[in-house]
Short mmCIF file of C-alpha atoms in Angstrom, two decimals:
data_model
loop_
_atom_site.label_atom_id
_atom_site.label_comp_id
_atom_site.label_asym_id
_atom_site.label_seq_id
_atom_site.Cartn_x
_atom_site.Cartn_y
_atom_site.Cartn_z
CA MET Z 232 158.07 -189.17 -41.71
CA THR Z 233 157.17 -185.71 -41.10
CA THR Z 234 154.43 -183.32 -42.82
CA ALA Z 235 154.09 -179.79 -43.31
CA PRO Z 236 152.35 -177.81 -40.50
CA ARG Z 237 148.50 -177.38 -41.26
CA SER Z 238 145.97 -175.47 -39.12
CA GLY Z 239 143.04 -177.36 -37.55
CA GLY Z 240 140.62 -176.03 -40.23
CA GLN Z 241 142.94 -177.41 -43.01
CA LEU Z 242 143.36 -180.74 -41.13
CA ILE Z 243 139.47 -181.25 -40.87
CA VAL Z 244 139.02 -180.37 -44.62
CA GLN Z 245 141.67 -182.66 -45.97
CA GLY Z 246 140.77 -185.32 -43.39
CA LEU Z 247 137.28 -185.39 -45.10
CA GLU Z 248 138.83 -185.54 -48.39
CA ALA Z 249 140.74 -188.56 -47.36
CA GLN Z 250 137.52 -190.23 -46.32
CA GLY Z 251 136.38 -189.72 -49.91
CA VAL Z 252 133.84 -186.83 -49.03
CA ASP Z 253 133.07 -185.09 -52.24
CA ARG Z 254 130.28 -182.81 -50.99
CA LEU Z 255 129.02 -181.29 -47.58
CA PHE Z 256 126.03 -179.10 -46.56
CA CYS Z 257 126.57 -176.17 -44.40
CA ILE Z 258 125.32 -172.86 -42.89
CA PRO Z 259 128.28 -170.65 -42.57
CA GLY Z 260 129.42 -169.48 -39.07
CA GLU Z 261 132.01 -167.33 -37.45
CA SER Z 262 132.81 -170.06 -35.13
CA TYR Z 263 134.48 -172.22 -37.86
CA LEU Z 264 135.94 -169.68 -40.15
CA PRO Z 265 139.26 -171.54 -40.55
CA VAL Z 266 137.23 -174.55 -42.09
CA LEU Z 267 135.47 -172.43 -44.40
CA ASP Z 268 138.65 -171.00 -45.66
CA ALA Z 269 140.19 -174.23 -46.33
CA LEU Z 270 137.31 -175.35 -48.10
CA ARG Z 271 138.06 -172.78 -50.71
CA ASP Z 272 141.12 -174.62 -51.87
CA SER Z 273 139.35 -178.03 -51.53
CA PRO Z 274 137.62 -180.28 -54.28
CA ILE Z 275 134.71 -180.77 -51.66
CA GLU Z 276 131.44 -179.15 -52.97
CA VAL Z 277 130.00 -177.10 -50.59
CA ILE Z 278 126.13 -176.57 -50.59
CA VAL Z 279 124.92 -173.62 -48.59
CA GLY Z 280 121.62 -174.09 -47.04
CA ARG Z 281 119.26 -171.62 -45.66
CA GLN Z 282 118.57 -173.18 -41.89
CA GLU Z 283 120.65 -175.91 -40.07
CA GLY Z 284 117.71 -178.23 -39.82
CA GLY Z 285 117.22 -178.46 -43.65
CA VAL Z 286 121.08 -178.78 -44.02
CA ALA Z 287 121.16 -181.63 -41.57
CA MET Z 288 118.30 -183.34 -43.26
CA MET Z 289 120.27 -183.01 -46.62
CA ALA Z 290 123.20 -184.61 -44.99
CA GLU Z 291 121.17 -187.38 -43.58
CA ALA Z 292 119.71 -188.15 -46.86
CA ASP Z 293 123.12 -188.08 -48.54
CA GLY Z 294 124.16 -190.81 -46.16
CA LYS Z 295 121.17 -192.78 -47.03
CA LEU Z 296 121.98 -192.63 -50.57
CA THR Z 297 125.95 -193.41 -50.24
CA GLY Z 298 126.03 -195.63 -47.26
CA ARG Z 299 128.83 -193.40 -45.85
CA PRO Z 300 128.47 -190.40 -43.43
CA GLY Z 301 126.78 -187.35 -44.95
CA ILE Z 302 128.42 -184.39 -43.70
CA ALA Z 303 126.76 -181.24 -42.33
CA LEU Z 304 128.69 -178.04 -40.85
CA VAL Z 305 126.93 -175.76 -38.71
CA THR Z 306 127.80 -173.07 -36.06
CA ARG Z 307 127.56 -173.40 -32.35
CA GLY Z 308 124.53 -172.87 -30.10
CA PRO Z 309 121.41 -172.34 -32.09
CA GLY Z 310 122.97 -173.65 -35.22
CA ALA Z 311 123.46 -176.84 -33.58
CA THR Z 312 120.20 -176.95 -31.73
CA ASN Z 313 118.64 -176.17 -35.21
CA ALA Z 314 120.36 -179.14 -36.79
CA ALA Z 315 119.17 -181.54 -34.10
CA ALA Z 316 116.22 -182.48 -36.20
CA GLY Z 317 118.09 -184.06 -38.91
CA VAL Z 318 120.38 -185.98 -36.19
CA HIS Z 319 117.13 -187.21 -35.03
CA VAL Z 320 116.10 -188.55 -38.35
CA ALA Z 321 119.71 -190.05 -38.71
CA ARG Z 322 119.40 -191.98 -35.21
CA GLN Z 323 115.94 -193.37 -35.90
CA ASP Z 324 116.61 -194.22 -39.46
CA SER Z 325 120.12 -195.82 -38.71
CA THR Z 326 121.66 -193.49 -41.23
CA PRO Z 327 125.50 -192.71 -41.01
CA MET Z 328 126.10 -188.92 -40.59
CA LEU Z 329 128.61 -186.56 -39.36
CA LEU Z 330 127.61 -183.08 -37.87
CA LEU Z 331 130.65 -180.88 -37.35
CA VAL Z 332 129.78 -178.07 -34.90
CA GLY Z 333 131.64 -174.90 -34.41
CA GLN Z 334 132.25 -174.41 -30.68
CA ILE Z 335 133.58 -171.61 -28.21
CA GLY Z 336 137.27 -171.34 -27.66
CA ARG Z 337 138.54 -173.58 -25.06
CA ARG Z 338 139.56 -171.03 -22.35
CA MET Z 339 135.80 -169.96 -22.49
CA ARG Z 340 134.40 -173.14 -21.29
CA GLY Z 341 131.95 -173.26 -18.32
CA ARG Z 342 131.33 -169.32 -18.22
CA GLU Z 343 128.34 -169.52 -20.34
CA ALA Z 344 130.14 -167.85 -23.14
CA PHE Z 345 128.25 -166.52 -26.29
CA GLN Z 346 126.18 -169.44 -27.65
CA GLU Z 347 128.05 -171.90 -25.40
CA VAL Z 348 126.62 -175.45 -25.54
CA ASP Z 349 127.57 -178.67 -23.74
CA TYR Z 350 127.15 -180.76 -26.93
CA ARG Z 351 127.73 -184.11 -25.01
CA GLN Z 352 124.58 -183.42 -22.96
CA THR Z 353 122.71 -181.85 -25.56
CA PHE Z 354 123.16 -184.62 -28.50
CA GLY Z 355 123.77 -187.62 -25.90
CA ASP Z 356 120.55 -189.37 -26.47
CA LEU Z 357 120.26 -188.42 -30.13
CA ALA Z 358 123.78 -189.19 -31.61
CA LYS Z 359 125.59 -192.51 -31.62
CA TRP Z 360 128.76 -190.64 -30.27
CA VAL Z 361 129.46 -187.19 -29.30
CA ASP Z 362 132.86 -185.68 -28.77
CA GLU Z 363 135.00 -182.36 -28.88
CA ILE Z 364 138.36 -182.19 -30.69
CA SER Z 365 140.58 -180.47 -27.91
CA HIS Z 366 143.86 -180.48 -29.85
CA ALA Z 367 144.66 -180.12 -33.38
CA ASP Z 368 147.12 -183.08 -33.62
CA ARG Z 369 144.26 -185.32 -32.78
CA ILE Z 370 142.00 -184.59 -35.71
CA PRO Z 371 142.91 -187.47 -37.89
CA GLU Z 372 142.42 -189.87 -34.97
CA VAL Z 373 139.01 -188.63 -34.09
CA LEU Z 374 137.73 -188.03 -37.51
CA SER Z 375 138.88 -191.76 -38.30
CA HIS Z 376 137.04 -192.99 -35.18
CA ALA Z 377 133.88 -191.00 -35.90
CA PHE Z 378 133.64 -192.79 -39.52
CA HIS Z 379 134.00 -195.92 -37.86
CA VAL Z 380 131.14 -195.37 -35.46
CA ALA Z 381 128.88 -193.93 -37.91
CA MET Z 382 129.15 -196.81 -40.33
CA SER Z 383 129.66 -199.71 -38.12
CA GLY Z 384 126.86 -202.09 -36.71
CA ARG Z 385 123.78 -200.07 -36.64
CA PRO Z 386 124.91 -196.93 -38.42
CA GLY Z 387 123.94 -193.63 -36.89
CA PRO Z 388 125.10 -189.85 -36.45
CA VAL Z 389 128.17 -188.67 -34.66
CA VAL Z 390 128.69 -185.01 -33.47
CA LEU Z 391 132.05 -183.47 -33.05
CA ALA Z 392 132.48 -180.11 -31.81
CA LEU Z 393 135.25 -178.01 -33.12
CA PRO Z 394 136.66 -175.30 -30.64
CA GLU Z 395 137.55 -172.26 -32.83
CA ASP Z 396 140.82 -171.64 -31.42
CA MET Z 397 141.76 -175.37 -32.13
CA LEU Z 398 140.93 -174.70 -35.60
CA ARG Z 399 143.71 -172.03 -35.73
CA GLU Z 400 146.40 -173.99 -34.06
CA THR Z 401 148.66 -175.87 -36.16
CA ALA Z 402 149.96 -179.49 -36.17
CA SER Z 403 152.26 -181.76 -38.31
CA VAL Z 404 150.30 -184.94 -38.59
CA ARG Z 405 149.16 -187.32 -41.36
CA ASP Z 406 145.76 -187.89 -42.53
CA ALA Z 407 144.04 -191.10 -41.73
CA ARG Z 408 143.41 -193.73 -44.40
CA ARG Z 409 139.88 -194.06 -45.77
CA VAL Z 410 137.91 -195.96 -43.23
CA GLU Z 411 135.95 -199.12 -44.49
CA VAL Z 412 134.06 -201.06 -41.53
CA ALA Z 413 133.53 -204.59 -40.83
CA SER Z 414 130.52 -206.61 -42.35
CA PRO Z 415 129.49 -209.28 -39.72
CA ALA Z 416 128.47 -212.52 -41.19
CA PRO Z 417 126.83 -215.68 -39.80
CA GLY Z 418 128.54 -218.70 -38.78
CA GLY Z 419 127.86 -222.25 -40.29
CA ASP Z 420 125.76 -223.24 -37.29
CA ALA Z 421 123.56 -220.26 -37.88
CA VAL Z 422 123.01 -220.90 -41.36
CA ALA Z 423 122.15 -224.65 -40.78
CA ALA Z 424 119.68 -223.68 -38.36
CA PHE Z 425 118.19 -221.03 -40.61
CA ARG Z 426 117.85 -223.67 -43.48
CA ASP Z 427 116.26 -226.02 -41.22
CA MET Z 428 113.60 -223.45 -39.72
CA LEU Z 429 112.82 -222.40 -43.36
CA ARG Z 430 112.37 -225.69 -44.90
CA ASN Z 431 110.05 -226.66 -42.08
CA ALA Z 432 107.91 -223.47 -42.26
CA ARG Z 433 104.62 -223.78 -44.14
CA ASN Z 434 103.93 -219.91 -44.36
CA PRO Z 435 107.20 -217.98 -43.88
CA VAL Z 436 107.24 -214.28 -44.58
CA LEU Z 437 110.44 -211.87 -44.85
CA ILE Z 438 110.49 -208.38 -43.89
CA ALA Z 439 113.40 -206.28 -45.07
CA GLY Z 440 114.34 -202.84 -43.41
CA GLY Z 441 117.04 -201.01 -41.69
CA SER Z 442 120.22 -199.74 -43.51
CA ARG Z 443 123.57 -201.33 -44.45
CA TRP Z 444 122.06 -202.43 -47.85
CA ASP Z 445 123.38 -201.87 -51.28
CA ILE Z 446 122.23 -202.62 -54.87
CA PHE Z 447 123.91 -206.01 -54.75
CA ALA Z 448 122.31 -207.04 -51.48
CA LYS Z 449 118.88 -205.99 -52.96
CA LYS Z 450 119.55 -208.32 -56.13
CA LYS Z 451 120.52 -211.09 -53.56
CA LEU Z 452 117.41 -211.05 -51.77
CA GLU Z 453 115.39 -211.01 -54.84
CA ALA Z 454 117.34 -214.06 -55.89
CA PHE Z 455 116.61 -215.63 -52.35
CA ALA Z 456 113.03 -215.14 -52.90
CA SER Z 457 112.93 -216.79 -56.03
CA ARG Z 458 114.63 -219.77 -54.95
CA THR Z 459 112.75 -220.36 -51.79
CA GLY Z 460 109.13 -219.01 -52.58
CA VAL Z 461 109.09 -216.79 -49.46
CA PRO Z 462 106.93 -213.63 -49.63
CA VAL Z 463 109.05 -210.50 -49.09
CA ALA Z 464 107.79 -207.49 -47.65
CA CYS Z 465 109.46 -204.05 -46.79
CA SER Z 466 109.32 -202.29 -43.65
CA PHE Z 467 107.98 -198.60 -43.24
CA ARG Z 468 109.52 -196.35 -45.80
CA ARG Z 469 112.03 -199.05 -47.05
CA GLN Z 470 109.89 -199.93 -50.26
CA GLY Z 471 113.09 -199.47 -52.45
CA LEU Z 472 114.84 -202.47 -50.91
CA PHE Z 473 112.72 -205.04 -53.20
CA ASP Z 474 111.35 -204.83 -56.75
CA ASN Z 475 107.74 -204.11 -55.93
CA LEU Z 476 106.75 -206.01 -59.14
CA HIS Z 477 108.67 -208.90 -58.34
CA ALA Z 478 106.51 -212.15 -58.14
CA ASN Z 479 107.36 -212.46 -54.51
CA TYR Z 480 106.63 -208.96 -53.16
CA ALA Z 481 103.99 -208.60 -50.45
CA GLY Z 482 103.69 -205.05 -49.83
CA ASP Z 483 104.96 -202.56 -47.28
CA VAL Z 484 104.61 -203.10 -43.59
CA GLY Z 485 104.02 -199.60 -42.37
CA LEU Z 486 101.26 -197.03 -41.83
CA GLY Z 487 97.98 -197.82 -43.93
CA ILE Z 488 98.96 -201.61 -44.18
CA ASN Z 489 97.23 -203.75 -46.34
CA PRO Z 490 95.01 -205.87 -44.04
CA LYS Z 491 95.63 -209.20 -45.79
CA LEU Z 492 99.40 -208.54 -45.36
CA LYS Z 493 98.77 -207.74 -41.69
CA ALA Z 494 96.92 -210.88 -41.30
CA ARG Z 495 99.72 -213.00 -43.18
CA ILE Z 496 102.26 -211.72 -40.80
CA ALA Z 497 100.02 -212.50 -37.74
CA GLU Z 498 99.31 -215.89 -39.08
CA SER Z 499 102.98 -216.88 -40.20
CA ASP Z 500 104.78 -219.68 -38.49
CA LEU Z 501 108.14 -218.16 -39.52
CA VAL Z 502 108.98 -214.33 -39.56
CA ILE Z 503 112.37 -213.51 -40.91
CA LEU Z 504 113.39 -209.87 -39.98
CA LEU Z 505 116.41 -208.84 -42.17
CA GLY Z 506 117.90 -205.80 -41.18
CA ALA Z 507 114.88 -204.29 -39.78
CA ARG Z 508 114.34 -203.18 -36.23
CA PHE Z 509 110.53 -203.62 -36.40
CA SER Z 510 109.71 -200.60 -34.23
CA GLU Z 511 106.50 -198.96 -33.74
CA ASN Z 512 105.22 -198.21 -37.03
CA PRO Z 513 106.06 -201.26 -38.82
CA SER Z 514 105.01 -203.44 -36.02
CA GLN Z 515 101.50 -201.80 -35.87
CA ASP Z 516 102.17 -200.23 -32.47
CA PHE Z 517 103.78 -203.49 -31.31
CA SER Z 518 100.99 -205.61 -31.91
CA LEU Z 519 102.04 -207.86 -34.80
CA LEU Z 520 104.80 -209.81 -32.74
CA GLY Z 521 104.46 -210.60 -29.04
CA ILE Z 522 106.96 -208.86 -26.70
CA PRO Z 523 109.27 -210.11 -25.45
CA GLN Z 524 108.10 -213.47 -26.94
CA PRO Z 525 106.57 -213.47 -30.38
CA GLY Z 526 103.78 -215.81 -31.10
CA GLN Z 527 105.43 -216.73 -34.31
CA LYS Z 528 108.96 -218.31 -34.69
CA LEU Z 529 111.21 -215.55 -35.27
CA VAL Z 530 114.58 -215.10 -37.16
CA HIS Z 531 116.12 -211.74 -36.57
CA ILE Z 532 119.36 -210.62 -38.67
CA HIS Z 533 120.67 -207.26 -37.89
CA PRO Z 534 124.16 -205.84 -38.25
CA GLY Z 535 124.01 -204.25 -34.85
CA PRO Z 536 124.12 -206.92 -32.05
CA GLU Z 537 122.61 -204.61 -29.46
CA GLU Z 538 119.30 -204.73 -31.40
CA LEU Z 539 119.14 -208.55 -31.32
CA GLY Z 540 116.67 -209.28 -28.39
CA ARG Z 541 116.20 -205.68 -27.65
CA ILE Z 542 112.46 -205.74 -28.11
CA TYR Z 543 111.78 -209.36 -29.30
CA ARG Z 544 113.33 -212.48 -28.15
CA PRO Z 545 114.10 -214.38 -31.50
CA ASP Z 546 114.37 -218.04 -32.05
CA LEU Z 547 117.45 -217.46 -33.96
CA ALA Z 548 119.51 -214.29 -33.53
CA ILE Z 549 122.18 -213.47 -36.59
CA ASN Z 550 124.48 -210.68 -36.24
CA ALA Z 551 124.97 -210.07 -39.72
CA THR Z 552 124.64 -207.08 -42.69
CA PRO Z 553 121.98 -207.99 -45.14
CA GLY Z 554 124.50 -208.69 -47.79
CA ALA Z 555 126.69 -210.97 -45.70
CA PHE Z 556 123.68 -212.93 -44.45
CA LEU Z 557 122.43 -213.42 -48.19
CA ASP Z 558 125.63 -214.37 -49.42
CA ALA Z 559 125.78 -217.20 -46.50
CA VAL Z 560 122.23 -218.50 -47.24
CA ARG Z 561 122.92 -218.48 -51.15
CA ALA Z 562 122.63 -222.34 -51.36
CA VAL Z 563 119.36 -222.57 -49.25
CA GLU Z 564 116.50 -223.55 -51.42
CA ARG Z 565 112.79 -224.50 -50.63
CA ASP Z 566 109.57 -225.46 -52.43
CA GLY Z 567 107.04 -222.55 -52.23
CA THR Z 568 105.36 -219.73 -54.00
CA ALA Z 569 104.51 -216.37 -53.04
CA ALA Z 570 101.73 -215.92 -55.97
CA ASP Z 571 98.94 -215.26 -53.36
CA ALA Z 572 100.80 -212.74 -51.40
CA HIS Z 573 101.97 -210.76 -54.69
CA ALA Z 574 98.40 -210.97 -55.90
CA GLU Z 575 97.00 -209.54 -52.73
CA TYR Z 576 99.58 -206.58 -53.11
CA LEU Z 577 98.70 -205.78 -56.67
CA ALA Z 578 95.03 -205.65 -55.98
CA TRP Z 579 95.59 -203.52 -52.97
CA SER Z 580 97.82 -201.11 -54.88
CA GLU Z 581 96.55 -200.90 -58.55
CA THR Z 582 93.76 -198.65 -58.61
CA PRO Z 583 93.10 -195.62 -56.45
CA PRO Z 584 89.77 -195.13 -55.25
CA GLU Z 585 87.63 -191.98 -55.89
CA THR Z 586 87.80 -189.53 -53.03
CA PRO Z 587 86.25 -186.19 -52.40
CA GLY Z 588 87.51 -182.98 -54.39
CA ASP Z 589 88.51 -182.27 -57.88
CA ALA Z 590 92.26 -182.89 -57.57
CA GLN Z 591 92.51 -186.66 -56.89
CA MET Z 592 95.75 -187.53 -55.49
CA GLY Z 593 95.12 -191.17 -56.40
CA GLN Z 594 94.95 -189.89 -60.09
CA VAL Z 595 98.16 -187.71 -59.74
CA ILE Z 596 100.13 -190.96 -58.35
CA ALA Z 597 98.83 -193.09 -61.06
CA HIS Z 598 100.02 -190.55 -63.68
CA LEU Z 599 103.21 -190.21 -62.13
CA ARG Z 600 103.71 -193.96 -62.12
CA GLU Z 601 103.02 -194.02 -65.75
CA ARG Z 602 105.13 -190.95 -66.87
CA MET Z 603 108.16 -191.36 -64.50
CA PRO Z 604 108.23 -194.92 -63.01
CA ASP Z 605 111.95 -194.70 -62.29
CA ALA Z 606 111.78 -191.29 -60.38
CA ILE Z 607 113.22 -190.90 -56.91
CA LEU Z 608 110.58 -190.06 -54.54
CA THR Z 609 111.09 -188.05 -51.23
CA ASN Z 610 108.60 -187.13 -48.69
CA GLY Z 611 108.33 -185.92 -45.08
CA ALA Z 612 105.52 -186.59 -42.67
CA GLY Z 613 101.79 -186.30 -43.41
CA ASN Z 614 98.69 -188.22 -44.69
CA TYR Z 615 99.73 -187.15 -48.27
CA ALA Z 616 102.53 -189.52 -48.11
CA THR Z 617 100.00 -192.56 -47.83
CA TRP Z 618 99.13 -192.30 -51.35
CA ALA Z 619 102.73 -192.77 -52.72
CA HIS Z 620 103.38 -195.58 -50.12
CA ARG Z 621 100.30 -197.52 -51.32
CA PHE Z 622 100.06 -196.76 -55.06
CA TRP Z 623 103.76 -196.12 -56.18
CA ARG Z 624 105.73 -198.99 -57.44
CA TYR Z 625 109.44 -198.92 -56.16
CA ARG Z 626 111.34 -200.92 -58.67
CA SER Z 627 115.09 -199.83 -58.19
CA PHE Z 628 117.41 -199.39 -55.08
CA GLU Z 629 117.77 -195.87 -53.59
CA THR Z 630 114.39 -194.51 -55.09
CA GLN Z 631 112.58 -194.06 -51.84
CA VAL Z 632 114.08 -191.43 -49.59
CA ALA Z 633 111.95 -191.08 -46.81
CA PRO Z 634 112.10 -190.76 -42.74
CA THR Z 635 110.98 -193.56 -40.73
CA SER Z 636 111.31 -191.25 -37.86
CA GLY Z 637 108.20 -189.40 -39.34
CA SER Z 638 110.05 -185.80 -39.30
CA MET Z 639 108.05 -183.03 -41.21
CA GLY Z 640 109.83 -180.96 -43.65
CA TYR Z 641 112.07 -183.85 -44.80
CA GLY Z 642 111.02 -184.29 -48.34
CA LEU Z 643 112.49 -180.93 -49.81
CA PRO Z 644 116.07 -181.23 -48.30
CA ALA Z 645 116.10 -184.99 -49.15
CA ALA Z 646 115.17 -184.09 -52.68
CA ILE Z 647 118.04 -181.65 -52.89
CA ALA Z 648 120.43 -184.22 -51.77
CA ALA Z 649 119.08 -186.97 -53.94
CA LYS Z 650 119.21 -184.78 -57.20
CA LEU Z 651 122.72 -183.75 -56.43
CA ARG Z 652 123.82 -187.44 -55.85
CA HIS Z 653 121.91 -188.40 -59.07
CA PRO Z 654 121.84 -185.61 -61.34
CA ASP Z 655 120.54 -187.75 -64.33
CA HIS Z 656 117.76 -189.11 -62.27
CA ASP Z 657 114.11 -187.47 -62.02
CA VAL Z 658 113.62 -186.65 -58.37
CA ILE Z 659 110.32 -185.83 -57.09
CA CYS Z 660 109.35 -184.38 -53.73
CA LEU Z 661 105.98 -184.90 -52.23
CA ALA Z 662 105.06 -182.52 -49.36
CA GLY Z 663 102.05 -181.46 -47.46
CA ASP Z 664 101.20 -178.01 -46.83
CA GLY Z 665 102.27 -178.00 -43.46
CA CYS Z 666 105.27 -180.39 -44.25
CA PHE Z 667 106.59 -178.17 -46.98
CA GLN Z 668 106.57 -174.98 -44.76
CA MET Z 669 108.94 -176.56 -42.15
CA THR Z 670 111.95 -176.36 -44.82
CA SER Z 671 110.46 -174.45 -47.70
CA GLN Z 672 113.16 -171.93 -47.51
CA GLU Z 673 115.49 -174.68 -48.94
CA PHE Z 674 113.73 -174.32 -52.19
CA GLY Z 675 116.33 -171.25 -52.60
CA THR Z 676 119.02 -173.90 -51.81
CA ALA Z 677 117.63 -176.18 -54.79
CA CYS Z 678 117.82 -172.89 -56.99
CA GLN Z 679 121.16 -172.07 -56.07
CA SER Z 680 122.72 -175.42 -56.31
CA GLY Z 681 121.20 -176.35 -59.69
CA ALA Z 682 119.00 -179.31 -58.22
CA LYS Z 683 116.56 -179.63 -61.13
CA LEU Z 684 113.84 -181.34 -59.01
CA ILE Z 685 110.07 -181.34 -58.92
CA VAL Z 686 108.24 -180.43 -55.78
CA LEU Z 687 104.57 -181.35 -55.45
CA VAL Z 688 102.91 -179.37 -52.67
CA ILE Z 689 99.70 -181.14 -51.65
CA ASP Z 690 97.56 -178.23 -50.03
CA ASN Z 691 94.51 -179.34 -48.04
CA GLY Z 692 94.64 -176.29 -45.79
CA ILE Z 693 95.27 -178.43 -42.40
CA TYR Z 694 97.68 -180.37 -40.60
CA GLY Z 695 95.88 -183.44 -41.98
CA THR Z 696 97.50 -186.22 -39.74
CA ILE Z 697 96.74 -184.18 -36.51
CA ARG Z 698 93.22 -183.62 -37.70
CA MET Z 699 92.37 -187.14 -38.65
CA HIS Z 700 93.40 -187.97 -35.17
CA GLN Z 701 91.50 -185.00 -33.79
CA GLU Z 702 88.29 -186.04 -35.58
CA ARG Z 703 88.40 -189.57 -34.40
CA ASP Z 704 89.21 -188.81 -30.65
CA PHE Z 705 87.60 -185.42 -30.25
CA PRO Z 706 84.92 -185.28 -32.95
CA ALA Z 707 83.99 -181.79 -34.33
CA ARG Z 708 86.38 -180.25 -31.86
CA VAL Z 709 88.89 -178.61 -34.24
CA SER Z 710 91.79 -176.90 -32.47
CA ALA Z 711 95.19 -175.69 -33.91
CA THR Z 712 95.05 -177.58 -36.99
CA ASP Z 713 93.67 -175.17 -39.78
CA LEU Z 714 96.48 -173.56 -41.94
CA LYS Z 715 96.11 -170.25 -43.99
CA ASN Z 716 98.38 -170.85 -46.64
CA PRO Z 717 100.15 -168.69 -49.35
CA ASP Z 718 100.39 -169.14 -53.14
CA PHE Z 719 102.98 -171.59 -53.27
CA ALA Z 720 103.53 -171.54 -56.86
CA ALA Z 721 104.20 -167.71 -56.66
CA ILE Z 722 106.85 -168.36 -54.11
CA ALA Z 723 108.56 -170.68 -56.64
CA ARG Z 724 108.37 -168.03 -59.28
CA ALA Z 725 109.67 -165.52 -56.64
CA TYR Z 726 112.85 -167.65 -56.71
CA GLY Z 727 112.98 -167.65 -60.42
CA ALA Z 728 111.68 -171.21 -60.69
CA THR Z 729 108.72 -172.74 -62.37
CA GLY Z 730 105.55 -172.67 -60.42
CA GLU Z 731 102.19 -174.24 -61.35
CA THR Z 732 98.85 -174.47 -59.78
CA VAL Z 733 96.72 -177.54 -60.14
CA ARG Z 734 92.85 -177.44 -58.87
CA THR Z 735 91.72 -180.55 -60.93
CA SER Z 736 93.19 -183.65 -61.69
CA ALA Z 737 92.74 -182.87 -65.46
CA GLU Z 738 95.13 -180.02 -65.02
CA PHE Z 739 98.01 -182.17 -63.74
CA PRO Z 740 99.44 -183.75 -66.77
CA GLU Z 741 100.13 -180.56 -68.59
CA ALA Z 742 101.45 -179.09 -65.33
CA LEU Z 743 103.84 -181.91 -64.97
CA ASP Z 744 104.96 -181.64 -68.59
CA ARG Z 745 105.77 -177.91 -68.17
CA ALA Z 746 107.55 -178.78 -64.77
CA ARG Z 747 109.67 -181.26 -66.48
CA ALA Z 748 110.64 -178.98 -69.40
CA ALA Z 749 111.80 -176.38 -67.02
CA ASP Z 750 115.38 -175.52 -66.94
CA GLY Z 751 115.66 -175.42 -63.00
CA PRO Z 752 113.64 -176.73 -60.23
CA ALA Z 753 109.62 -176.72 -60.40
CA LEU Z 754 106.88 -176.48 -57.91
CA ILE Z 755 103.37 -177.79 -58.55
CA HIS Z 756 100.90 -176.61 -56.10
CA ILE Z 757 98.13 -179.24 -55.81
CA LEU Z 758 94.75 -177.84 -53.98
CA THR Z 759 92.97 -180.86 -52.67
CA ASP Z 760 89.87 -181.41 -50.46
CA ALA Z 761 90.60 -181.78 -46.71
CA GLU Z 762 87.74 -184.48 -46.78
CA ALA Z 763 90.06 -186.78 -48.67
CA ILE Z 764 92.12 -187.53 -45.73
CA THR Z 765 93.24 -190.96 -46.56
CA PRO Z 766 92.53 -193.34 -49.42
CA THR Z 767 90.21 -195.23 -47.25
CA THR Z 768 88.28 -192.66 -45.21
CA THR Z 769 87.16 -189.11 -45.04
CA LEU Z 770 86.94 -186.61 -42.13
CA SER Z 771 83.25 -186.86 -42.03
CA GLU Z 772 83.21 -190.48 -41.68
CA LEU Z 773 86.02 -190.24 -38.78
CA ARG Z 774 83.72 -187.56 -37.30
CA ALA Z 775 80.71 -189.75 -37.22
CA GLY Z 776 82.60 -192.67 -35.71
#
């Protein structure tokens, strides 16, 4: 069977269509004009960003939300290196993503041509796989493999370079069929061993994390917890994997962990890591479990076999996706209760403390929790995020979109992707003043794409996390952490959007009402006191030691 000749650009676009891609994010470039031309005739929605880092973060967030690769298209050289920030997020967050990069012509290689980059070297440590498509007739093959690699095992980013002359040549080939990847599942012996270990445990705890989850796996985990009485905690920035008001929820294992949860894990006689790698932040700087031999019995379930035994030597290693594992243990039962663990979580997360300043972030989060309890929250990096991590109640799947990699600037691009993916859902971006300014230009993307989201810019005039460490390690020796900030609400209004300024907690409810009533994106600029550096301490207390 033959097909009509198509250009490389057409083969790329129609190959993405065959994989079910309905949206991609791009910064246009002359290096891939045939792809841009083919997109004009495609049902794929093209979201035009402002800078490649933001575009790559949008694609990464879309991959988090769908479980299939988010797609970013960028041009060669500086376009690709700008996008590296989003590729890094995808790598550390185990997110399926595909970065397509325009490339110099094939005959130009090795001459340091205009914007020439060796992408295998540049992205070799960041991406799961890097390749260059040298011939148009191989596009279906390479795209199919890229989707397999991005979604299989431990998911991650794939980078494909597209030489501009290859995109103009034609080939008569068929598109590859839609890729679906294998879901490894535990064998009978592993299930039996797990059942015995759980039944013999006096104080087990399960920590859920990683990727390759879906809403069905979340419900299966909640049912497993109810059957067995096991307390369930969520790994760093994975709090949407378990209903936070479920009777077995014990809290989040990340930065600013509840000391009682930390002690519970340390004193447990059986720790179950389900999907989680348990890296630096959730493990409290690799201190909660011994390396390589944990002090507790350890069951580690992960879809990527290379992660089993990589840091911790488990007593039982199971190569399985979360859903497949929970299917296999659906008959496992145990007498037990998590009432104490859940009570400790509620006490830790219920009432935000008073902190210095007229605008109290605890009161802001409490009001949001009351008025918009089912909202999707996104954030980047910064101490401001600790308020949401501790006091927000994540009830539903896919309502927390945040980088375990700790990347600044992530919140706004992620919020755009989330609102476009779930247009009927409230989406709130939390961003510090420093974090927001990393990708603030993407507010224009939100306006242009019609993403009706709400951005809260929490402005304390400093790079707060760095100042916190600075005051602790070098008291009263401030260096490079002050910020002179603009009127963020005025910037929003300059885009034709709604901009609000909040100086006191009492002003926030009405500002939020106006933002929710706006026809498009809205930004609320919240001026906070730098002293209120975390819910539990101040800069002065850190400085005093």
